[in-house]
Backbone as a chain_set.jsonl record, in Angstrom:
{"seq": "ISFAQCEGAAGTYHINPDLTVGGFVASTALVEPSVHLNATVQVCGTSVVRGEAEMYGNTIIKGSVQVSSDPKPNNVVIN", "coords": {"N": [[90.795, -38.113, 96.593], [92.361, -39.239, 93.713], [94.715, -41.208, 91.922], [96.801, -42.34, 89.267], [97.97, -45.625, 89.154], [101.372, -46.434, 89.07], [101.844, -44.386, 87.244], [99.834, -44.727, 85.306], [100.348, -47.143, 84.069], [99.678, -50.443, 82.755], [98.637, -53.272, 84.698], [98.44, -55.42, 87.649], [97.016, -56.158, 90.917], [99.028, -57.353, 93.563], [98.947, -60.535, 95.115], [99.39, -61.347, 98.381], [101.484, -63.55, 100.461], [99.838, -64.278, 102.614], [97.395, -64.279, 101.495], [96.094, -61.813, 101.351], [95.151, -58.818, 99.555], [97.617, -57.108, 97.941], [99.905, -54.476, 96.993], [100.13, -52.569, 93.879], [101.318, -53.93, 90.831], [103.1, -53.293, 88.0], [102.614, -54.532, 84.658], [105.029, -54.922, 83.42], [106.83, -55.347, 85.419], [108.202, -57.485, 88.044], [107.134, -59.385, 90.768], [107.78, -61.667, 93.184], [105.834, -64.454, 94.443], [106.338, -64.839, 97.196], [106.756, -62.388, 98.363], [105.675, -59.642, 100.441], [103.485, -57.042, 99.943], [102.355, -53.967, 101.029], [99.057, -52.564, 100.683], [99.235, -50.018, 99.514], [101.585, -49.863, 98.087], [103.567, -49.5, 95.142], [104.933, -51.146, 92.355], [106.839, -50.495, 89.742], [107.759, -49.971, 86.219], [110.53, -51.877, 85.074], [111.142, -53.174, 87.369], [112.155, -55.544, 89.914], [111.135, -57.606, 92.553], [112.157, -59.814, 94.98], [112.285, -62.89, 96.921], [111.731, -62.912, 100.474], [110.96, -60.272, 100.887], [109.478, -57.358, 102.377], [107.285, -54.707, 101.948], [106.137, -51.55, 102.895], [103.899, -48.739, 103.7], [103.741, -45.849, 101.582], [105.345, -46.689, 99.443], [107.04, -46.434, 96.377], [108.382, -48.109, 93.774], [110.43, -47.534, 91.121], [111.547, -47.569, 87.659], [114.311, -49.645, 87.003], [114.769, -51.136, 89.341], [116.186, -53.5, 91.618], [115.123, -55.56, 94.125], [115.741, -57.571, 96.907], [115.355, -60.068, 99.435], [117.636, -60.437, 102.057], [119.798, -63.13, 103.103], [119.912, -63.03, 105.9], [117.624, -62.766, 108.62], [114.976, -60.364, 108.428], [116.245, -58.483, 106.826], [116.694, -56.461, 103.942], [117.878, -56.161, 100.662], [118.733, -53.624, 98.449], [119.408, -52.953, 95.171]], "CA": [[91.973, -37.927, 95.717], [92.709, -40.462, 92.986], [95.876, -41.101, 91.108], [97.056, -43.542, 88.436], [99.025, -46.509, 89.664], [102.544, -46.494, 88.174], [101.661, -43.386, 86.186], [98.899, -45.21, 84.296], [100.783, -48.411, 83.455], [98.855, -51.623, 82.918], [99.139, -54.174, 85.725], [97.474, -56.039, 88.562], [97.378, -56.115, 92.322], [99.746, -58.527, 94.059], [98.328, -61.315, 96.215], [100.438, -61.62, 99.375], [101.516, -64.921, 100.942], [98.737, -64.532, 103.549], [96.254, -64.173, 100.595], [95.526, -60.492, 101.3], [95.477, -58.076, 98.359], [98.728, -56.183, 98.176], [100.057, -53.308, 96.127], [100.017, -52.634, 92.426], [102.537, -54.361, 90.107], [102.985, -53.082, 86.565], [102.791, -55.767, 83.86], [106.429, -55.018, 83.013], [107.629, -55.598, 86.623], [108.082, -58.836, 88.586], [107.139, -59.531, 92.217], [107.61, -63.071, 93.513], [104.709, -64.748, 95.357], [106.79, -64.83, 98.58], [106.883, -61.016, 98.783], [104.514, -58.981, 101.002], [103.356, -55.614, 99.579], [101.227, -53.215, 101.588], [98.102, -52.206, 99.64], [99.569, -48.74, 98.899], [102.88, -49.969, 97.421], [103.569, -49.637, 93.673], [106.156, -51.648, 91.77], [106.687, -50.007, 88.362], [108.872, -50.152, 85.263], [111.002, -53.262, 84.949], [111.685, -53.524, 88.679], [111.993, -56.904, 90.365], [111.182, -57.778, 94.009], [112.275, -61.233, 95.208], [112.519, -63.42, 98.275], [110.714, -62.629, 101.504], [110.917, -58.843, 101.114], [108.202, -56.793, 102.802], [107.266, -53.281, 101.672], [105.004, -50.888, 103.554], [103.748, -47.33, 103.469], [103.45, -45.407, 100.231], [106.544, -46.995, 98.672], [106.934, -46.563, 94.914], [109.612, -48.587, 93.171], [110.35, -47.147, 89.711], [112.701, -47.833, 86.841], [114.724, -51.058, 86.926], [115.305, -51.441, 90.684], [116.187, -54.892, 92.03], [114.985, -55.663, 95.579], [115.683, -58.977, 97.317], [115.589, -60.253, 100.852], [118.979, -60.917, 102.411], [119.67, -64.387, 103.862], [119.724, -62.746, 107.304], [116.247, -62.369, 108.869], [114.576, -58.962, 108.498], [117.117, -57.601, 106.024], [116.369, -56.331, 102.532], [118.968, -55.585, 99.866], [118.234, -52.86, 97.283], [120.505, -52.661, 94.217]], "C": [[92.216, -39.268, 95.023], [93.945, -40.212, 92.17], [96.114, -42.418, 90.365], [98.196, -44.351, 89.051], [100.134, -46.556, 88.624], [102.363, -45.571, 86.964], [100.83, -43.894, 85.001], [99.32, -46.492, 83.589], [99.754, -49.521, 83.69], [99.458, -52.521, 83.987], [98.046, -54.743, 86.582], [97.919, -55.831, 90.007], [97.964, -57.446, 92.779], [98.939, -59.232, 95.147], [99.473, -61.757, 97.144], [100.397, -63.085, 99.796], [100.375, -65.271, 101.89], [97.363, -64.371, 102.836], [95.514, -62.82, 100.679], [95.924, -59.82, 99.996], [96.527, -57.044, 98.681], [98.734, -55.028, 97.194], [100.004, -53.637, 94.652], [101.377, -53.027, 91.81], [102.273, -54.139, 88.622], [103.229, -54.399, 85.826], [104.214, -55.955, 83.403], [107.364, -55.356, 84.195], [107.38, -57.034, 87.084], [108.119, -58.774, 90.118], [106.834, -60.994, 92.494], [106.478, -63.286, 94.503], [105.064, -64.685, 96.829], [106.88, -63.443, 99.169], [105.562, -60.498, 99.387], [104.529, -57.518, 100.598], [102.159, -55.053, 100.294], [100.348, -52.751, 100.44], [98.438, -50.901, 98.903], [100.906, -48.727, 98.154], [102.684, -50.091, 95.914], [104.921, -50.118, 93.211], [106.012, -51.396, 90.259], [107.894, -50.315, 87.488], [109.217, -51.627, 85.109], [111.632, -53.73, 86.251], [111.333, -54.956, 89.046], [112.115, -56.949, 91.88], [111.135, -59.289, 94.297], [112.426, -61.594, 96.663], [111.37, -63.1, 99.215], [110.696, -61.171, 101.88], [109.528, -58.402, 101.538], [108.279, -55.294, 102.582], [105.983, -52.672, 102.216], [104.945, -49.417, 103.192], [103.399, -47.038, 102.005], [104.655, -45.576, 99.316], [106.222, -47.089, 97.19], [108.315, -46.948, 94.384], [109.508, -48.32, 91.659], [111.626, -47.599, 88.962], [113.035, -49.311, 86.779], [115.398, -51.477, 88.254], [115.185, -52.935, 90.959], [116.147, -54.932, 93.549], [114.903, -57.153, 95.906], [115.946, -59.067, 98.787], [116.955, -60.87, 101.054], [118.808, -62.246, 103.155], [119.471, -64.18, 105.356], [118.264, -62.304, 107.565], [116.068, -60.85, 108.973], [115.472, -58.006, 107.779], [116.662, -57.613, 104.574], [117.523, -55.642, 101.821], [118.384, -54.893, 98.691], [119.431, -52.523, 96.419], [120.057, -51.691, 93.183]], "O": [[92.271, -40.309, 95.678], [94.19, -39.077, 91.762], [95.669, -43.478, 90.805], [99.241, -43.812, 89.414], [99.866, -46.702, 87.432], [102.683, -45.927, 85.83], [101.088, -43.541, 83.85], [98.697, -46.881, 82.601], [99.051, -49.527, 84.701], [100.676, -52.529, 84.165], [96.862, -54.576, 86.289], [99.037, -55.391, 90.28], [97.467, -58.517, 92.432], [98.324, -58.584, 95.994], [100.397, -62.453, 96.724], [99.419, -63.786, 99.534], [99.977, -66.433, 101.97], [96.319, -64.331, 103.486], [94.417, -62.693, 100.134], [96.923, -60.201, 99.385], [96.356, -56.214, 99.574], [97.701, -54.656, 96.638], [99.857, -54.786, 94.237], [102.428, -52.527, 92.211], [101.347, -54.717, 88.052], [103.957, -55.267, 86.307], [104.583, -57.066, 83.023], [108.549, -55.62, 83.992], [106.479, -57.712, 86.59], [109.03, -58.179, 90.695], [105.786, -61.509, 92.106], [106.186, -62.408, 95.314], [104.171, -64.492, 97.654], [107.067, -63.314, 100.379], [104.478, -60.855, 98.925], [105.499, -56.816, 100.884], [101.059, -55.595, 100.185], [100.841, -52.561, 99.328], [97.974, -50.696, 97.782], [101.315, -47.684, 97.643], [101.729, -50.723, 95.463], [105.949, -49.575, 93.617], [105.174, -52.004, 89.593], [108.906, -50.843, 87.951], [108.346, -52.493, 85.026], [112.534, -54.568, 86.252], [110.349, -55.513, 88.56], [113.066, -56.408, 92.445], [110.184, -59.964, 93.903], [112.659, -60.743, 97.521], [110.208, -63.029, 98.816], [110.452, -60.831, 103.038], [108.525, -58.983, 101.123], [109.255, -54.666, 102.995], [104.89, -53.205, 102.022], [105.806, -48.901, 102.48], [102.837, -47.877, 101.301], [104.949, -44.699, 98.504], [105.255, -47.739, 96.793], [109.283, -46.202, 94.531], [108.599, -48.824, 91.0], [112.632, -47.957, 89.574], [112.16, -50.141, 86.533], [116.463, -52.095, 88.255], [114.197, -53.562, 90.579], [117.043, -54.396, 94.203], [114.134, -57.901, 95.303], [116.675, -58.247, 99.344], [117.37, -61.738, 100.287], [117.77, -62.464, 103.779], [118.92, -65.053, 106.026], [117.726, -61.526, 106.777], [116.91, -60.15, 109.536], [115.47, -56.815, 108.088], [116.289, -58.658, 104.042], [118.076, -54.662, 102.318], [117.593, -55.497, 97.967], [120.37, -51.876, 96.882], [120.835, -51.327, 92.301]]}, "num_chains": 1, "name": "protein.A"}
């Protein structure tokens, strides 16, 4: 089974802090270098993921979602 990442949007795969290849990031989205994305994660649209957030599973972030890690360990804030 194959499917288009972010519904066919242009983009690249994120390089995680541990230098593993992470999920797909559309060219219109932003994922900071400190973020860890599982290889099956997609960050689409104009979404932004910041801080030390970690995303796993088949997560798809669409639209203009803002995700950032909370100052408290192991917490993520989604706006």
